[in-house]
Coordinates of C-alpha atoms and ligand atoms in Angstrom, one line a residue:
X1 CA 0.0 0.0 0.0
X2 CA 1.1 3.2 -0.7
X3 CA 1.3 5.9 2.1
X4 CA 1.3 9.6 2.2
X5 CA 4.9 9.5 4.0
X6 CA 8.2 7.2 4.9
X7 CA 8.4 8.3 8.4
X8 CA 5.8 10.9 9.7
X9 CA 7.1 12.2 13.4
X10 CA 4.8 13.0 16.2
X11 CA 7.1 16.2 18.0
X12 CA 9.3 18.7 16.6
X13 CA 11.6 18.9 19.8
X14 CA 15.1 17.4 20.1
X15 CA 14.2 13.7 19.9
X16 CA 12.1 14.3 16.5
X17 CA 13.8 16.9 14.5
X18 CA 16.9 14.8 14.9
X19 CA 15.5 12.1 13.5
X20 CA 13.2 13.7 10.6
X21 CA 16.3 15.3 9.7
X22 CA 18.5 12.1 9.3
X23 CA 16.0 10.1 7.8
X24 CA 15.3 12.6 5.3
X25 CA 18.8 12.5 4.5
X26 CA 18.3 9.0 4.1
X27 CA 16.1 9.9 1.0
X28 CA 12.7 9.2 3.1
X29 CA 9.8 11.3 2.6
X30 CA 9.0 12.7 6.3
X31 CA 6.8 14.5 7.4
X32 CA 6.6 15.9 11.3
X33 CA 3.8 17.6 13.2
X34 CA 4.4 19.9 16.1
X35 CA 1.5 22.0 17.7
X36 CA 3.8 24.1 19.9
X37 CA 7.0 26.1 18.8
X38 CA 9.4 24.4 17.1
X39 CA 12.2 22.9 18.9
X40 CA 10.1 21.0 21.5
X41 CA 10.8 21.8 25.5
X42 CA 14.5 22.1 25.4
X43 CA 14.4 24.8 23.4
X44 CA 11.4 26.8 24.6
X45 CA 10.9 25.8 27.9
X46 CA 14.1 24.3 28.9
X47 CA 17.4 23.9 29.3
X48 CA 17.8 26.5 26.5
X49 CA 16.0 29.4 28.5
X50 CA 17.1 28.4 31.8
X51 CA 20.5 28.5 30.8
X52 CA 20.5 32.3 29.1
X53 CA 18.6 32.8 32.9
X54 CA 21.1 31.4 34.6
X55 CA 23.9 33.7 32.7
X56 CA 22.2 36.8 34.1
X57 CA 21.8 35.6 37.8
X58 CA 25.6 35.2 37.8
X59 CA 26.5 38.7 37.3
X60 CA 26.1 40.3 40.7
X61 CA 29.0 37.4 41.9
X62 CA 31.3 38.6 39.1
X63 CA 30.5 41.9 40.2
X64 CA 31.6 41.4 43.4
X65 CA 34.5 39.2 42.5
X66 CA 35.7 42.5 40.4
X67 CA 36.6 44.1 42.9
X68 CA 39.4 42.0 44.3
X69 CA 40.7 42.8 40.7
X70 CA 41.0 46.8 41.0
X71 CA 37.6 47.6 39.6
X72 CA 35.2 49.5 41.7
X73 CA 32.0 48.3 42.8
X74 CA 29.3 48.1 40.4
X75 CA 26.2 49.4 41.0
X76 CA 24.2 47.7 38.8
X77 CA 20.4 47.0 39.2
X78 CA 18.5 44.0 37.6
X79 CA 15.7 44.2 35.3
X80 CA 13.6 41.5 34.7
X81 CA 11.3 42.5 31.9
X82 CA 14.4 42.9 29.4
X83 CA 15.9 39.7 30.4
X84 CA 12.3 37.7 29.9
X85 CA 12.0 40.2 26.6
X86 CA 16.1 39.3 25.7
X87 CA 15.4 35.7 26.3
X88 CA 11.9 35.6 24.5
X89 CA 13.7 37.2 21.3
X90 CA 16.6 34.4 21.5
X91 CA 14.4 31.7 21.5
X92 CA 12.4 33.5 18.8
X93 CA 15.8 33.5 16.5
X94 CA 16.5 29.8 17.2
X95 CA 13.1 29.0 16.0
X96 CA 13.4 30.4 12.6
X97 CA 17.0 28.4 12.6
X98 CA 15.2 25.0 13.6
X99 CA 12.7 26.0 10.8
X100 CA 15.0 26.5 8.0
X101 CA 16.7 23.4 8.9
X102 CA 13.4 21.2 8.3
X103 CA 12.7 23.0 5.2
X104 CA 16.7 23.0 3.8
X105 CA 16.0 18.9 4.8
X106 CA 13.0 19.1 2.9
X107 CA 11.1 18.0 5.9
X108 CA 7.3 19.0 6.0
X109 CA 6.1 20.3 8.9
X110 CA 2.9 20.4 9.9
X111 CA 1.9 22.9 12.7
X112 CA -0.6 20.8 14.4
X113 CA -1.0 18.2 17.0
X114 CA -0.9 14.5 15.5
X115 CA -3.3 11.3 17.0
X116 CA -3.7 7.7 15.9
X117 CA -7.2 7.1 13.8
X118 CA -5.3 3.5 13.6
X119 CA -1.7 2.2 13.8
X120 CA -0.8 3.8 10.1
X121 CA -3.0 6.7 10.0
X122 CA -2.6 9.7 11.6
X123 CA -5.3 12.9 12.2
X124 CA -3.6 16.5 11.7
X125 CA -5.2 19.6 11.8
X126 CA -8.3 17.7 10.8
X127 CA -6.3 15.7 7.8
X128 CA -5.9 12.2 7.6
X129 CA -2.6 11.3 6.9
X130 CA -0.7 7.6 6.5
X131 CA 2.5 6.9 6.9
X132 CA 4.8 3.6 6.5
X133 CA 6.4 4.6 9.9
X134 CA 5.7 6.8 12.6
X135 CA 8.2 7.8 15.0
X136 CA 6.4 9.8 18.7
X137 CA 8.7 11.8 19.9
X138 CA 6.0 13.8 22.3
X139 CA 7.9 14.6 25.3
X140 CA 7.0 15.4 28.3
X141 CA 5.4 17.8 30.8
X142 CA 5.5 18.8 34.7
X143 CA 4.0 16.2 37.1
X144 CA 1.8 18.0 39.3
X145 CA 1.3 15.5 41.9
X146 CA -2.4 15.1 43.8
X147 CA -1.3 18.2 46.7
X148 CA -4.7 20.5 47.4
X149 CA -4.0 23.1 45.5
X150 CA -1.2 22.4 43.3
X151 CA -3.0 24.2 40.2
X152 CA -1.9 27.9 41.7
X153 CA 1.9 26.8 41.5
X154 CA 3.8 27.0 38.5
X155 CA 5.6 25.6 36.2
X156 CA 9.1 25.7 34.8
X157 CA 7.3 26.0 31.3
X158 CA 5.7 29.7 32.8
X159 CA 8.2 31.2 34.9
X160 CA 10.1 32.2 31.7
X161 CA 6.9 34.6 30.5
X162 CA 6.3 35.5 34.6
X163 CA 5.7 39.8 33.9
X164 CA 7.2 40.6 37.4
X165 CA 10.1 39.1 39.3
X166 CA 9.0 37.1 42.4
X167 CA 10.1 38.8 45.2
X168 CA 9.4 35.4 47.2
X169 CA 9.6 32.1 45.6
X170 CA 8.6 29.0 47.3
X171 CA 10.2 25.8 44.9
X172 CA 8.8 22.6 45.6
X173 CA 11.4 19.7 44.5
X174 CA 15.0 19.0 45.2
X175 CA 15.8 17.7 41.4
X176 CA 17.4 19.3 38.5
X177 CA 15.0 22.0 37.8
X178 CA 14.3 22.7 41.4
X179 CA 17.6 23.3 42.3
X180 CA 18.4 24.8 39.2
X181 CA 15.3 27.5 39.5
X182 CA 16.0 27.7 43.2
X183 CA 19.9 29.6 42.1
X184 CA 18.9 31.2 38.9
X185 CA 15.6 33.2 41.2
X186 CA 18.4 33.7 43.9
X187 CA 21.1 34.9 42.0
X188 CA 18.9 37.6 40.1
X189 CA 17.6 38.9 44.0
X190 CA 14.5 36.5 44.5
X191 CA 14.1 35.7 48.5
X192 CA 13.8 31.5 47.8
X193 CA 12.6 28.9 49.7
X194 CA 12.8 24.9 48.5
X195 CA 11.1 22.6 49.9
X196 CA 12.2 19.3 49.7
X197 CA 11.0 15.8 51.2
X198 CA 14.3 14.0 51.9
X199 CA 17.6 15.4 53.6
X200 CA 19.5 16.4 50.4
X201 CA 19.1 17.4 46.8
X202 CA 19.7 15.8 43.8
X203 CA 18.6 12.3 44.7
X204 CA 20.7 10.0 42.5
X205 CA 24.0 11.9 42.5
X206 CA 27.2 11.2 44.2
X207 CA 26.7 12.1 47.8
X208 CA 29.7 14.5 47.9
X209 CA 28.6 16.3 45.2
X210 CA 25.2 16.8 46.5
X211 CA 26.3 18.0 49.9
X212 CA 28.4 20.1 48.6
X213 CA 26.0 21.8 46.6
X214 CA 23.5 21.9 48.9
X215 CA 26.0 23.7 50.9
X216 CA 27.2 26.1 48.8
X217 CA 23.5 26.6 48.0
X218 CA 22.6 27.6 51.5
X219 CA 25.6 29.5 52.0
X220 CA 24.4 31.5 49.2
X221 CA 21.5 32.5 50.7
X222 CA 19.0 29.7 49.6
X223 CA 16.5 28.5 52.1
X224 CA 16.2 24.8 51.9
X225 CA 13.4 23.2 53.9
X226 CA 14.7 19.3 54.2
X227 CA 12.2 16.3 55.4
X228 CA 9.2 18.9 54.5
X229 CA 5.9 17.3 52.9
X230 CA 3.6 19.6 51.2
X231 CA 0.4 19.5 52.3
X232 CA -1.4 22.4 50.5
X233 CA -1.5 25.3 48.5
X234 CA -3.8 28.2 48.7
X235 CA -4.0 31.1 46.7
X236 CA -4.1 34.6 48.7
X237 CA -4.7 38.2 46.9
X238 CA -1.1 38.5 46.8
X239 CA 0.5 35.2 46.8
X240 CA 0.3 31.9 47.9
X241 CA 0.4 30.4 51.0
X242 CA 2.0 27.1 51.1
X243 CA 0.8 24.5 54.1
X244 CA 3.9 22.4 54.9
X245 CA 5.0 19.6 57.6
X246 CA 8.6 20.2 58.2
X247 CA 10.3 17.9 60.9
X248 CA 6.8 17.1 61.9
X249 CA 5.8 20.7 62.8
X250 CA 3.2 22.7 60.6
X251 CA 3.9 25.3 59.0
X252 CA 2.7 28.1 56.6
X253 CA 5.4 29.6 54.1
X254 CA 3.6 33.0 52.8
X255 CA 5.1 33.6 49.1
X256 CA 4.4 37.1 46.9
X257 CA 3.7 35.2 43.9
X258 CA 5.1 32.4 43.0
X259 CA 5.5 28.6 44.2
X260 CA 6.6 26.6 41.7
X261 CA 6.3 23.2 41.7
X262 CA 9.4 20.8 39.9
X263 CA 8.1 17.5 41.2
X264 CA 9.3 15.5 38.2
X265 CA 8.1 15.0 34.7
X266 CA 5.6 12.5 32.9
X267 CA 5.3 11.3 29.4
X268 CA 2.9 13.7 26.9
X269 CA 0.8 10.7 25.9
X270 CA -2.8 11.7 26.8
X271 CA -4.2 12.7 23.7
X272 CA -2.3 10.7 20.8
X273 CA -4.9 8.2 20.3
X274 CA -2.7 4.9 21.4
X275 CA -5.6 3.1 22.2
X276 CA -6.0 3.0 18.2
X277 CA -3.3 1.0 18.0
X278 CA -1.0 -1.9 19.9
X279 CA 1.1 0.4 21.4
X280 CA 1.5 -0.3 25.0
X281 CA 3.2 1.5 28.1
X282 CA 5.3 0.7 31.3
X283 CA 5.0 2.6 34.3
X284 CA 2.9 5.3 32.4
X285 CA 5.7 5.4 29.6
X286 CA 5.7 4.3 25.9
X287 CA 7.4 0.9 25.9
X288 CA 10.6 0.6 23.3
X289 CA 13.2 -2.3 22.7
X290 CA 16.9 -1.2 22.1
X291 CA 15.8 0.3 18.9
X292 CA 13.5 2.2 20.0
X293 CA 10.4 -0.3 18.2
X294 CA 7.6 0.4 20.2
X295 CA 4.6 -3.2 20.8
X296 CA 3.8 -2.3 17.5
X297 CA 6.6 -2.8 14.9
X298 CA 6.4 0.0 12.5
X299 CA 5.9 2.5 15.5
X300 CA 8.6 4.1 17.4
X301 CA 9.5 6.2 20.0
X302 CA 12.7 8.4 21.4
X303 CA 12.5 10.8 24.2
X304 CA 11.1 11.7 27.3
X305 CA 8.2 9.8 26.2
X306 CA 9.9 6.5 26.7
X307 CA 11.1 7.6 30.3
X308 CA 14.8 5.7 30.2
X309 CA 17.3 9.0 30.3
X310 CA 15.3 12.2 30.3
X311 CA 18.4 14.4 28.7
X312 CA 18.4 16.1 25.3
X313 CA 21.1 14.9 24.0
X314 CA 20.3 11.4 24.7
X315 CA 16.8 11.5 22.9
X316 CA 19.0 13.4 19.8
X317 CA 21.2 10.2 19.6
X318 CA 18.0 7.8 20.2
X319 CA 16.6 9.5 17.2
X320 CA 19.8 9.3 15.1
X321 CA 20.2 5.5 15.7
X322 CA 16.5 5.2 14.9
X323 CA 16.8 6.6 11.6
X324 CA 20.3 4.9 10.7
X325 CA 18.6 1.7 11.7
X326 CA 15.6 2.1 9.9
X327 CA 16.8 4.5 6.8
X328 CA 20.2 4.1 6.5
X329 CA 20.8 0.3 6.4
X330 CA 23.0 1.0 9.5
X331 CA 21.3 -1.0 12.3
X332 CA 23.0 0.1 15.6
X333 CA 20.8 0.6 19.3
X334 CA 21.9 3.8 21.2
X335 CA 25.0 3.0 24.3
X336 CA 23.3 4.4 27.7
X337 CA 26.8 3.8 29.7
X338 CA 28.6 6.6 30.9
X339 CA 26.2 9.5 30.2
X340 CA 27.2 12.6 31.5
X341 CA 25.3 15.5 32.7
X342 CA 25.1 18.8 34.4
X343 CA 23.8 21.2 36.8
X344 CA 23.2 24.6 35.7
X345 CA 23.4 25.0 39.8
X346 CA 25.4 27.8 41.5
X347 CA 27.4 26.5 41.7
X348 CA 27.7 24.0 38.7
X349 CA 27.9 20.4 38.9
X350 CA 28.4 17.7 36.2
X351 CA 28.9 14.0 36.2
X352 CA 29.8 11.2 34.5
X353 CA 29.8 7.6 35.0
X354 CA 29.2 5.5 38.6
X355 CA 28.9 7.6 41.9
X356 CA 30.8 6.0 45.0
X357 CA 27.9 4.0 46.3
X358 CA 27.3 2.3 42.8
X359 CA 30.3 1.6 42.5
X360 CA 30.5 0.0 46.1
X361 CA 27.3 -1.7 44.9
X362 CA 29.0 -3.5 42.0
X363 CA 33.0 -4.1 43.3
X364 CA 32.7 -3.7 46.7
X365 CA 34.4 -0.9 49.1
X366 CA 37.8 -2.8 48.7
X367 CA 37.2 -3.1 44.9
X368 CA 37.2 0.7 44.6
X369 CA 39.6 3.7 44.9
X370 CA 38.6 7.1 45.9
X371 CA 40.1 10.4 44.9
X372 CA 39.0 13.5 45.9
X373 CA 40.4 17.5 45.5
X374 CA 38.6 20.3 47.2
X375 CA 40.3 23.6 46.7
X376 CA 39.9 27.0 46.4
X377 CA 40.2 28.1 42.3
X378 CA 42.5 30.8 41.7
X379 CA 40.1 33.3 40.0
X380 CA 38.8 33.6 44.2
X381 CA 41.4 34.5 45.9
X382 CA 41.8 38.1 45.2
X383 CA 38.7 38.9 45.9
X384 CA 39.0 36.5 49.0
X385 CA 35.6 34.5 48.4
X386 CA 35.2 31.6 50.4
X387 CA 33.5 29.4 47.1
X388 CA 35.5 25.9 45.9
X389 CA 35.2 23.7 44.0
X390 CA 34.9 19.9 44.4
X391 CA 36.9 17.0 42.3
X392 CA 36.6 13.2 42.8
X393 CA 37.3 10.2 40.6
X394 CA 36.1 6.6 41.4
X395 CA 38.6 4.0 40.2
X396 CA 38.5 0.3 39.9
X397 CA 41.4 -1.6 42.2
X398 CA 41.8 -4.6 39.9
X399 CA 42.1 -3.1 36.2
X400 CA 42.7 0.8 37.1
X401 CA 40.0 2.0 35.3
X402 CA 38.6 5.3 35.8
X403 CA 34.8 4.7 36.5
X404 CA 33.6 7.8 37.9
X405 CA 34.5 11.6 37.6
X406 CA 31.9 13.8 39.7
X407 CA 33.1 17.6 39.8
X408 CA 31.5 21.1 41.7
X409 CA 32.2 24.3 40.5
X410 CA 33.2 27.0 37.8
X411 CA 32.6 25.2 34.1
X412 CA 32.1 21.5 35.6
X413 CA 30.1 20.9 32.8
X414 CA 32.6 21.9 30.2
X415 CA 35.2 20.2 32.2
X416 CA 33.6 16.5 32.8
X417 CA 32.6 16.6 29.0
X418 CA 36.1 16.1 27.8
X419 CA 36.5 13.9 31.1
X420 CA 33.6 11.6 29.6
X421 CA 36.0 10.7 26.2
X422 CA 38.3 9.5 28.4
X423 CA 36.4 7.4 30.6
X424 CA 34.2 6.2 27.9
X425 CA 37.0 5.1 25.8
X426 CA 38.1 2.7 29.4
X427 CA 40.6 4.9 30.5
X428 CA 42.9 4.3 33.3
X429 CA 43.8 6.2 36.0
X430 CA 47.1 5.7 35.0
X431 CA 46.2 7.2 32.1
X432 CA 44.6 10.3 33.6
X433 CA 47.9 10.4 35.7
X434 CA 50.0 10.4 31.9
X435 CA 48.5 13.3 31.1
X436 CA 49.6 16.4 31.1
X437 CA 47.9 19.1 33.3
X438 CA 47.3 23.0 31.3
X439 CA 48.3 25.2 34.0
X440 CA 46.7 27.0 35.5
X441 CA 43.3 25.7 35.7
X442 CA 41.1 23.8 37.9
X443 CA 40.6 20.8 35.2
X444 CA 44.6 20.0 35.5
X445 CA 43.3 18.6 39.0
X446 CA 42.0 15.5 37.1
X447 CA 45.5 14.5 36.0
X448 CA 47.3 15.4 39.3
X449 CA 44.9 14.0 41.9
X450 CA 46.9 11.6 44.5
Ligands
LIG1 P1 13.5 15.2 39.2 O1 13.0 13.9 39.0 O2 14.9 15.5 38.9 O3 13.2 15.7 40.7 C1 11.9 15.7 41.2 C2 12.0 16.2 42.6 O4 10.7 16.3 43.1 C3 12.8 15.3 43.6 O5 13.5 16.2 44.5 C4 11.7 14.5 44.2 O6 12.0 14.1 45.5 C5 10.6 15.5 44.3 N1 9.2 15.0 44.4 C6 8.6 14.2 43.4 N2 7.4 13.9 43.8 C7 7.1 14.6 45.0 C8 6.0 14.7 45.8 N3 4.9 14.1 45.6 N4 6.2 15.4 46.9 C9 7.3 16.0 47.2 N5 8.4 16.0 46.5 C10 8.3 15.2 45.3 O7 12.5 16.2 38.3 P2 12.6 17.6 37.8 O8 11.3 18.1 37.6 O9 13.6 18.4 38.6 O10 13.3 17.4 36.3 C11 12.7 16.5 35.4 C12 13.7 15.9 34.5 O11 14.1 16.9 33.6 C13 15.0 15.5 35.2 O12 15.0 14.2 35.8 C14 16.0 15.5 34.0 O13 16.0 14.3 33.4 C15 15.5 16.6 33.2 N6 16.3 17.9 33.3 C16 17.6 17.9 33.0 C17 18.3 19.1 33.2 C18 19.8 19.1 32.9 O14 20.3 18.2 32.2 N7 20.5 20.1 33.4 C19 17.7 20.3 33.7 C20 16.3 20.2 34.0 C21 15.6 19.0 33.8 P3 12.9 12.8 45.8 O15 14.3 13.1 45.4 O16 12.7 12.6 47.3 O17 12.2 11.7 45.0

């Protein structure tokens, strides 16, 4: 039978741009349909945004640090409505890029939300459409889990068009985007308050690095409310007041505008029609072998939707497998080992490979060797600021290899993403010690750790 397209994709962000593009390549007629703007939630609502954001709350340090450098004090005040205008126009110019790229590709796009009608036909913008494959690459969007009153927090998707700057913010979640939202609203002047269930942040992370951002966090001025349970949210003329249990004690945390909830994210999957086709989840997520082939065998999916490793760059390389595999008589299944990965925290953290207590987990505590630097980078010292920055690498006893490098502070992601060649390609610490440091910098640390 003959169908309207190759490949039609279900979401224009990361996962399915990168893969119309490479099938296209491939010679396959693709079509992709995207209701929203292009470029999906990284882009628009993510780590795109947050980052430019995160830019301007770091100023008033550098400020500061100036001065230990002969400069004078800046007086300098903050204005939010250029930054949200400055960041809306960025995003605004990266939509036109992503744009021409699908048209230079000859990819169609479609602005409209796709659903199944069955398991080859596809409704958008009131069209039918058929394709031979279809590739969901949906995303996802903010839990908001069942808390009274969880519909007057925000989002990370709106605190990028808020018109005012919280003066107060109350952030609910210790993850990424908590922690994240909880420095950039700090660093630009916002009083914060996170609330967080457990003792720490970061659940997941190696425990020095998350104690040593949290921390640094709370040295910078961050309140963070640890083994506190939310228990409701009301809505007052000018703000919210948010009802919480902290070490069993009730209290009321009054905030001018904003509490904004980053409780995790879920797959987008409500309203694309699976139950027109075989398609079937786990644990609310669409279900995918190594290639990406969903129960149904000419249906795919890459992405947050699937729920394995909820990172752009991961659901880019899902999608460029996918379309080697399927396009590109190349059949190859994405590697998942050794991904790293960042905090846009302040300060920044980035890691790659096994924390300590994996590693324990796997070898044992004698199977393992821990280094660790803590230190004081140059760039501080003039000014005399008390802010360090954190090194540690977990090797194996037996074979010397280098299975862990976790790292706090200036440029850690820029740092561990040359770190993750080398442990991806098996090296040793041996190796790591062969090398030879660039001095000065803080990354030499990595080579010269005893
Ligand atoms: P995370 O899963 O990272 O963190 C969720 C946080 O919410 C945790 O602190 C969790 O606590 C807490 N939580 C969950 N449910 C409840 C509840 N019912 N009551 C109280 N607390 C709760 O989610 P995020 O929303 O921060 O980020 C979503 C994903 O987006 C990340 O996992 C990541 O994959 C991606 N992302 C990546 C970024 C990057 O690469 N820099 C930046 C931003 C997002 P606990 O730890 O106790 O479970």
């Amino acid at each position: 039978m003959a169908y309207d397209f190759d490949l039609f994709v279900i979401g224009a962000g990361s996962g399915g741009i990168s893969s119309a593009r490479r099938a296209a390549q491939y010679g396959a007629k693709v079509g992709i349909a995207e209701s929203w703007t292009l470029g999906g939630t990284c882009v628009n609502r993510g780590c795109v945004p947050k980052k430019l954001m995160m830019y301007a709350s770091q100023f008033p340090e550098q400020y500061h640090a100036a001065t230990g450098y002969g400069w004078d004090a800046v007086d300098s005040q903050f204005n939010w409505g250029q930054l949200i205008s400055a960041v809306g126009n960025e995003l605004q110019r990266l939509n036109g890029i992503y744009r021409n790229m699908l048209d230079k590709s000859s990819v169609q796009v479609f602005p409209h939300y796709a659903s199944f009608v069955d398991a080859h036909t596809l409704e958008v913008g009131g069209e039918k459409i058929t394709a031979d494959k279809i590739l969901i690459a949906v995303g996802g969007t903010p839990a908001m889990p069942p808390i009274p009153g969880i519909e007057y927090a925000i989002t990370s998707d709106d605190i990028f068009h808020l018109p005012q700057q919280p003066k107060h913010a109350v952030i609910l979640g210790g993850g990424y985007i908590g922690c994240e939202f909880a420095c950039i609203l700090n660093g630009l002047g916002t009083q914060v308050t996170q609330v967080i269930r457990g003792d720490k942040i970061l659940r997941g992370f190696d425990e020095d690095i998350r104690n040593e951002i949290q921390t640094q966090m709370i040295a910078n001025g961050i309140h963070v409310m640890t083994q506190t349970a939310i228990e409701s949210i009301a809505k007052k003329d000018d703000g919210v007041n948010v009802g919480v249990v902290s070490h069993d004690e009730r209290q009321h945390i009054i905030a001018d505008v904003v509490s904004l909830a980053a409780l995790g994210r879920k797959p987008n999957i409500e309203k694309l029609g699976l139950e027109n086709t075989q398609v079937e989840l786990a644990a609310g997520a669409i279900a995918v072998d190594k290639y990406n082939t969903t129960t149904e065998p000419h249906i795919f999916a890459v992405g947050d939707v699937t729920d394995k490793v909820n990172l752009t760059p991961v659901a880019i390389s899902e999608g460029r497998a996918f379309a080697d595999s399927q396009f590109g008589g190349n059949s190859r299944t994405m590697s998942y080992d050794n991904i790293p990965t960042a905090v846009f925290t302040s300060p920044e953290a980035a890691t790659v490979g096994l924390t300590e207590a994996e590693a324990i987990e796997q070898y044992g505590e004698a199977g393992i060797k821990i280094y660790r630097s803590k230190f004081r980078p140059m760039f501080y010292t003039m000014p005399d600021m008390p802010i360090k920055t954190l090194m540690k690498l977990i090797v194996h006893s037996e074979s010397d290899r280098v299975l862990g490098a976790h790292m706090v502070g200036d440029d850690a992601a820029e740092i561990i993403q040359g770190v993750a060649i080398a442990i991806k390609t098996g090296a040793t610490k041996a190796d790591f010690d062969a090398t030879v440091g660039i001095h000065p910098s803080a990354a030499e640390e990595f080579v010269t750790m005893r």
